[in-house]
XYZ file of C-alpha atoms in Angstrom:
389
model
C -3.810 -0.751 -3.911
C -4.807 -3.077 -1.096
C -8.116 -4.701 -0.252
C -9.536 -5.408 3.176
C -9.848 -9.025 4.247
C -13.640 -8.964 3.905
C -13.339 -7.585 0.351
C -10.838 -10.292 -0.524
C -13.203 -12.951 0.813
C -16.061 -11.511 -1.232
C -13.937 -12.172 -4.338
C -13.105 -15.640 -3.019
C -16.821 -16.347 -2.623
C -17.471 -15.112 -6.173
C -14.983 -17.712 -7.443
C -16.448 -20.494 -5.299
C -13.611 -20.687 -2.779
C -14.536 -22.003 0.692
C -14.614 -19.209 3.309
C -15.994 -19.017 6.861
C -19.549 -17.781 7.365
C -19.236 -14.103 8.218
C -20.602 -10.590 8.038
C -19.099 -7.112 8.080
C -20.167 -4.661 10.750
C -19.900 -0.893 10.262
C -21.358 2.108 12.037
C -24.343 1.866 9.718
C -25.066 -1.834 10.206
C -26.687 -3.343 13.265
C -24.263 -5.370 15.389
C -26.901 -7.998 16.182
C -27.450 -8.557 12.457
C -23.745 -9.218 11.980
C -23.779 -11.772 14.795
C -26.877 -13.602 13.514
C -25.400 -13.919 10.019
C -22.127 -15.345 11.370
C -23.294 -18.578 12.930
C -24.175 -19.530 16.503
C -20.728 -18.952 17.971
C -18.020 -18.963 19.005
C -16.905 -16.119 16.713
C -13.679 -14.584 15.494
C -13.947 -10.796 15.367
C -11.417 -8.935 13.203
C -10.654 -5.239 12.799
C -10.297 -4.423 9.095
C -7.251 -2.294 8.277
C -4.600 -2.245 5.545
C -1.817 -3.661 7.714
C -0.687 -6.941 9.173
C -0.004 -7.737 12.808
C -3.638 -7.205 13.834
C -3.787 -10.241 16.094
C -0.760 -9.310 18.199
C -2.117 -5.742 18.514
C -5.485 -6.910 19.874
C -7.393 -6.351 16.651
C -8.402 -10.020 16.259
C -10.120 -11.952 19.020
C -11.840 -15.290 19.556
C -15.109 -14.616 21.398
C -17.661 -16.974 22.934
C -20.568 -14.670 23.869
C -22.706 -12.136 22.012
C -22.064 -9.637 24.786
C -18.305 -9.808 24.150
C -18.880 -9.339 20.410
C -20.917 -6.204 21.155
C -18.209 -4.875 23.467
C -15.368 -5.590 21.027
C -17.134 -3.838 18.151
C -18.170 -0.833 20.261
C -14.614 -0.552 21.573
C -12.912 -0.621 18.171
C -15.242 0.961 15.604
C -14.024 4.464 14.803
C -10.766 3.978 16.711
C -7.199 3.590 15.403
C -5.350 0.266 15.517
C -1.573 0.430 15.856
C 0.409 -2.644 14.761
C 4.040 -3.392 13.962
C 3.234 -2.538 10.333
C 1.626 0.897 10.886
C 3.024 4.224 12.017
C 2.505 5.505 15.544
C -0.922 6.865 14.650
C -2.182 3.548 13.315
C -4.996 2.879 10.841
C -8.690 3.748 11.317
C -11.058 0.864 12.050
C -14.280 1.508 10.112
C -15.167 -2.117 9.364
C -15.139 -5.172 11.620
C -15.532 -8.691 10.255
C -17.505 -11.118 12.431
C -16.928 -14.762 11.422
C -17.773 -18.204 12.679
C -14.832 -19.804 14.466
C -13.286 -22.757 12.626
C -11.886 -25.832 14.362
C -8.449 -26.207 12.788
C -6.572 -29.468 12.262
C -3.831 -28.109 9.992
C -2.633 -24.668 8.793
C -1.210 -24.289 5.282
C -0.017 -21.396 3.144
C -0.944 -20.663 -0.475
C -0.223 -17.653 -2.673
C 0.002 -16.549 -6.302
C 2.580 -13.849 -7.067
C 4.342 -12.213 -10.002
C 7.943 -13.338 -10.507
C 9.263 -10.234 -12.262
C 12.725 -11.678 -12.848
C 11.419 -14.647 -14.822
C 8.251 -12.982 -16.152
C 6.048 -15.722 -14.766
C 3.225 -16.235 -12.324
C 4.462 -18.369 -9.437
C 2.330 -20.365 -7.016
C 3.777 -20.705 -3.515
C 2.637 -23.284 -0.986
C 3.824 -24.432 2.412
C 2.805 -26.711 5.263
C 3.877 -23.943 7.663
C 0.888 -21.585 7.385
C -0.104 -18.915 9.877
C 1.912 -16.031 11.283
C 5.479 -15.184 10.254
C 5.549 -17.348 7.135
C 8.526 -15.237 6.010
C 10.717 -17.035 8.549
C 10.045 -20.414 6.910
C 10.976 -19.655 3.305
C 13.042 -22.833 3.017
C 9.827 -24.836 3.475
C 7.938 -23.106 0.635
C 7.212 -25.100 -2.528
C 7.058 -23.240 -5.859
C 5.459 -23.898 -9.235
C 5.761 -21.532 -12.216
C 2.813 -21.171 -14.585
C 3.056 -20.986 -18.347
C 0.920 -17.992 -19.325
C -0.010 -19.669 -22.625
C -1.578 -22.706 -20.939
C -2.520 -21.124 -17.620
C -2.826 -23.162 -14.411
C -3.078 -26.896 -15.011
C -4.701 -29.494 -12.714
C -1.592 -31.700 -12.598
C 0.397 -28.769 -11.139
C -2.194 -28.373 -8.396
C -2.069 -32.100 -7.606
C 1.722 -31.984 -7.471
C 1.558 -29.246 -4.805
C -1.268 -31.007 -2.960
C 0.877 -34.141 -2.568
C 3.741 -32.032 -1.193
C 1.307 -30.541 1.334
C 0.273 -34.093 2.313
C -3.348 -33.554 1.313
C -5.504 -36.551 0.408
C -8.843 -37.706 -0.985
C -11.358 -34.852 -1.438
C -8.802 -32.338 -0.153
C -6.818 -32.738 -3.388
C -9.888 -31.927 -5.490
C -10.629 -28.918 -3.281
C -7.047 -27.714 -3.470
C -7.039 -28.051 -7.266
C -10.067 -25.768 -7.545
C -8.504 -23.203 -5.201
C -5.187 -23.381 -7.066
C -6.796 -22.722 -10.458
C -9.126 -20.034 -9.081
C -6.437 -17.870 -7.461
C -4.271 -18.191 -10.585
C -7.126 -16.957 -12.774
C -7.989 -14.178 -10.310
C -4.420 -12.902 -10.335
C -4.438 -12.631 -14.128
C -7.969 -11.268 -14.529
C -7.700 -8.517 -11.905
C -4.060 -7.497 -12.517
C -3.058 -8.530 -8.999
C 0.490 -8.356 -7.677
C -0.211 -10.967 -5.027
C -3.101 -13.062 -3.797
C -2.387 -14.800 -0.523
C -4.335 -17.286 1.583
C -2.727 -17.481 4.989
C -3.726 -19.673 6.572
C -5.452 -22.099 4.273
C -6.726 -24.517 6.897
C -7.974 -28.066 7.075
C -10.922 -28.054 9.479
C -11.938 -30.827 11.855
C -14.153 -32.343 9.128
C -11.215 -32.602 6.726
C -12.249 -29.769 4.414
C -10.139 -26.847 3.237
C -11.178 -23.324 4.282
C -9.639 -19.977 3.278
C -9.365 -18.572 6.771
C -7.619 -15.304 5.865
C -6.836 -13.578 2.586
C -4.744 -10.749 1.232
C -4.835 -9.076 -2.175
C -2.635 -6.336 -3.632
C -3.525 -4.774 -6.998
C -1.134 -3.163 -9.469
C -1.944 0.564 -9.236
C -0.960 1.052 -12.879
C -3.762 -1.295 -13.956
C -6.583 0.223 -11.905
C -7.879 2.173 -14.909
C -9.013 -1.121 -16.449
C -10.297 -2.651 -13.211
C -13.351 -0.524 -12.302
C -14.834 -3.298 -10.143
C -11.708 -3.376 -7.992
C -11.205 0.394 -7.970
C -14.647 0.847 -6.382
C -13.350 -1.106 -3.377
C -10.578 1.424 -2.665
C -10.742 2.614 0.954
C -9.164 6.071 0.931
C -9.484 6.242 4.725
C -6.635 3.733 4.906
C -4.344 5.887 2.774
C -2.161 8.839 3.745
C -4.301 11.981 3.317
C -1.544 13.925 1.566
C -0.749 11.018 -0.758
C -4.405 10.816 -1.795
C -4.476 14.568 -2.345
C -1.319 14.395 -4.458
C -2.663 11.495 -6.519
C -5.789 13.517 -7.356
C -3.484 16.272 -8.681
C -1.397 13.775 -10.690
C 1.588 14.217 -8.364
C 3.704 11.276 -7.229
C 4.095 11.839 -3.493
C 5.293 9.620 -0.659
C 5.632 10.965 2.874
C 8.885 10.265 4.760
C 10.132 11.289 8.200
C 12.732 13.996 7.501
C 12.624 17.796 7.589
C 13.646 18.722 4.016
C 10.696 19.141 1.669
C 11.580 18.069 -1.883
C 9.965 19.119 -5.156
C 11.570 17.479 -8.192
C 10.607 16.877 -11.817
C 11.081 13.253 -12.793
C 11.027 10.133 -10.629
C 14.660 9.236 -11.383
C 15.918 12.682 -10.423
C 13.699 12.648 -7.321
C 15.256 9.368 -6.143
C 18.762 10.629 -6.913
C 17.990 13.831 -4.973
C 16.974 11.861 -1.890
C 20.091 9.699 -2.208
C 22.290 12.805 -2.364
C 20.570 14.364 0.637
C 21.058 11.197 2.673
C 24.678 10.887 1.503
C 25.531 14.340 2.849
C 23.629 13.819 6.111
C 20.238 15.332 5.254
C 16.795 13.895 5.964
C 14.248 14.195 3.114
C 10.668 14.629 4.298
C 9.106 13.298 1.142
C 9.371 11.958 -2.363
C 7.520 14.348 -4.682
C 7.726 14.097 -8.465
C 5.763 16.861 -10.196
C 6.366 15.291 -13.614
C 8.093 16.420 -16.754
C 5.268 18.688 -17.949
C 5.408 20.955 -14.882
C 2.554 23.471 -14.618
C 1.764 26.385 -12.328
C -1.103 24.510 -10.648
C 1.089 21.485 -9.920
C 3.816 23.641 -8.365
C 1.231 25.428 -6.181
C -0.279 22.131 -5.032
C 3.197 20.689 -4.381
C 3.979 23.630 -2.084
C 0.658 23.237 -0.263
C 1.193 19.515 0.288
C 4.728 19.944 1.610
C 3.772 22.862 3.859
C 1.055 20.673 5.379
C 3.853 18.786 7.141
C 4.711 20.561 10.391
C 8.333 19.384 10.561
C 9.506 21.034 7.305
C 12.543 23.311 7.841
C 13.426 24.063 4.207
C 12.043 23.357 0.721
C 14.446 22.110 -1.946
C 13.324 22.399 -5.580
C 15.559 20.414 -7.933
C 14.722 20.865 -11.611
C 16.340 19.554 -14.753
C 15.064 21.400 -17.807
C 14.810 18.980 -20.676
C 11.529 19.147 -22.555
C 10.316 21.964 -20.286
C 12.522 25.063 -20.217
C 13.973 26.179 -16.879
C 12.849 29.787 -17.410
C 9.226 28.636 -17.673
C 9.591 26.512 -14.565
C 11.161 29.455 -12.718
C 8.162 31.612 -13.624
C 5.868 28.918 -12.259
C 7.835 28.775 -8.982
C 7.785 32.589 -8.638
C 4.056 32.717 -9.341
C 3.361 29.925 -6.846
C 5.397 31.564 -4.064
C 3.558 34.844 -4.626
C 0.211 33.055 -4.464
C 0.715 31.131 -1.218
C 2.345 32.019 2.055
C 5.627 30.136 2.429
C 7.099 30.341 5.910
C 10.307 28.335 5.345
C 13.415 29.002 3.197
C 13.267 27.909 -0.440
C 16.347 26.752 -2.338
C 16.082 26.101 -6.065
C 18.580 24.273 -8.237
C 18.068 24.676 -11.972
C 20.033 22.842 -14.653
C 19.454 22.281 -18.339
C 17.543 24.190 -20.996
C 17.607 27.966 -20.250
C 18.837 27.377 -16.681
C 20.763 30.670 -16.537
C 17.676 32.614 -17.624
C 15.580 30.820 -15.008
C 18.063 31.611 -12.240
C 18.141 35.264 -13.299
C 14.337 35.381 -13.249
C 14.348 34.140 -9.665
C 16.987 36.713 -8.650
C 15.027 39.519 -10.317
C 11.830 38.498 -8.493
C 13.353 39.735 -5.190
C 11.530 36.914 -3.394
C 13.112 35.002 -0.537
C 14.329 32.241 -2.876
C 17.945 31.146 -3.265
C 18.802 29.944 -6.779
C 21.797 27.636 -7.227
C 23.246 25.987 -10.328
C 25.467 23.344 -8.701
C 23.712 20.322 -7.254
C 26.381 19.667 -4.621
C 26.320 23.301 -3.448
C 22.528 23.209 -3.347
C 22.490 19.973 -1.318
C 24.977 21.331 1.233
C 23.077 24.604 1.547
C 19.766 22.805 2.015
C 21.142 20.555 4.768
C 22.798 23.406 6.671
C 19.622 25.479 6.362
C 17.575 22.589 7.755
C 20.008 22.503 10.697
C 19.556 26.211 11.263
C 23.100 27.028 10.134
C 24.508 29.381 7.503
C 26.773 28.595 4.575
C 28.666 30.938 2.267
C 28.628 29.546 -1.249
C 31.334 31.960 -2.317
């Protein structure tokens, strides 16, 4: 789960980190109020979406007059912003952050991330802050934290010296260093990034921009963070699937996939790609497949207009294939399916499940061999015919 920049800065403020004076404007908040609470100008006005590249796409602008602030907000609120990190539709702009402009002497980079290989929290820092930090990885300094001791002041000072900070800047940096480390651990964050962390013209550090990603698997124990979730920034079908306890990710192909088990779902997509097919989605209905989940899976996939065929790949382990087959038959009878359906069953009672599908006399093709099923699915998606005999 991602947070908007203004939400990230609210957490920064809670931990005493220095941020620019600012206010968030929405359709329900007066624009003039946002301007008055953000200093006397000039201002930086930022569209709030869950994607980078906002500045290059026109979603961030330095503005000198109140009139221009009004025009920017009226132009963008309720619209979609397309960046190099969004799809062609873009992301909806429902919040705009109005901030005082900061006179910048130096731009730095600071982040706390999880190093999964070494099972440590790592603090990253660089003198090359700003856009495209990824291109300057050789200039990034790293310090690993011991989770027993947590962040220590001497580690912060060591990084501060490498960033060529001095005097009160070192004390400021130490506080920021310890705060983001503690935030990462407390809120189950995957990354907390300050880019850029700037030195202003008075020599003080300011967190000019911030990014936070939260581990979705930990949201159940982070109610404060979960309340900040902006579902408008998420794919509608993915949100719908999540509410039904389905693991769904939309792709760009034309073969709808329904699979039980994440590992088998990934292997299914790999096989489709290997033989020249284009999966339209990743959809794991789980090991304890139920009628309602199968019905919802069909509805979600059929919501995509480019679907040419639906491929159901089931391995019956704990759940018997004959029970899954009955669920598929019941679901197809309940909803109107306008594309071919090909089912591959393997495992516990697979032969009984296949026979159940044949006896249903529905327009469903049941196959036992995965390779045969994959080839048939791809040719069907291409509008061709294949003889499995």
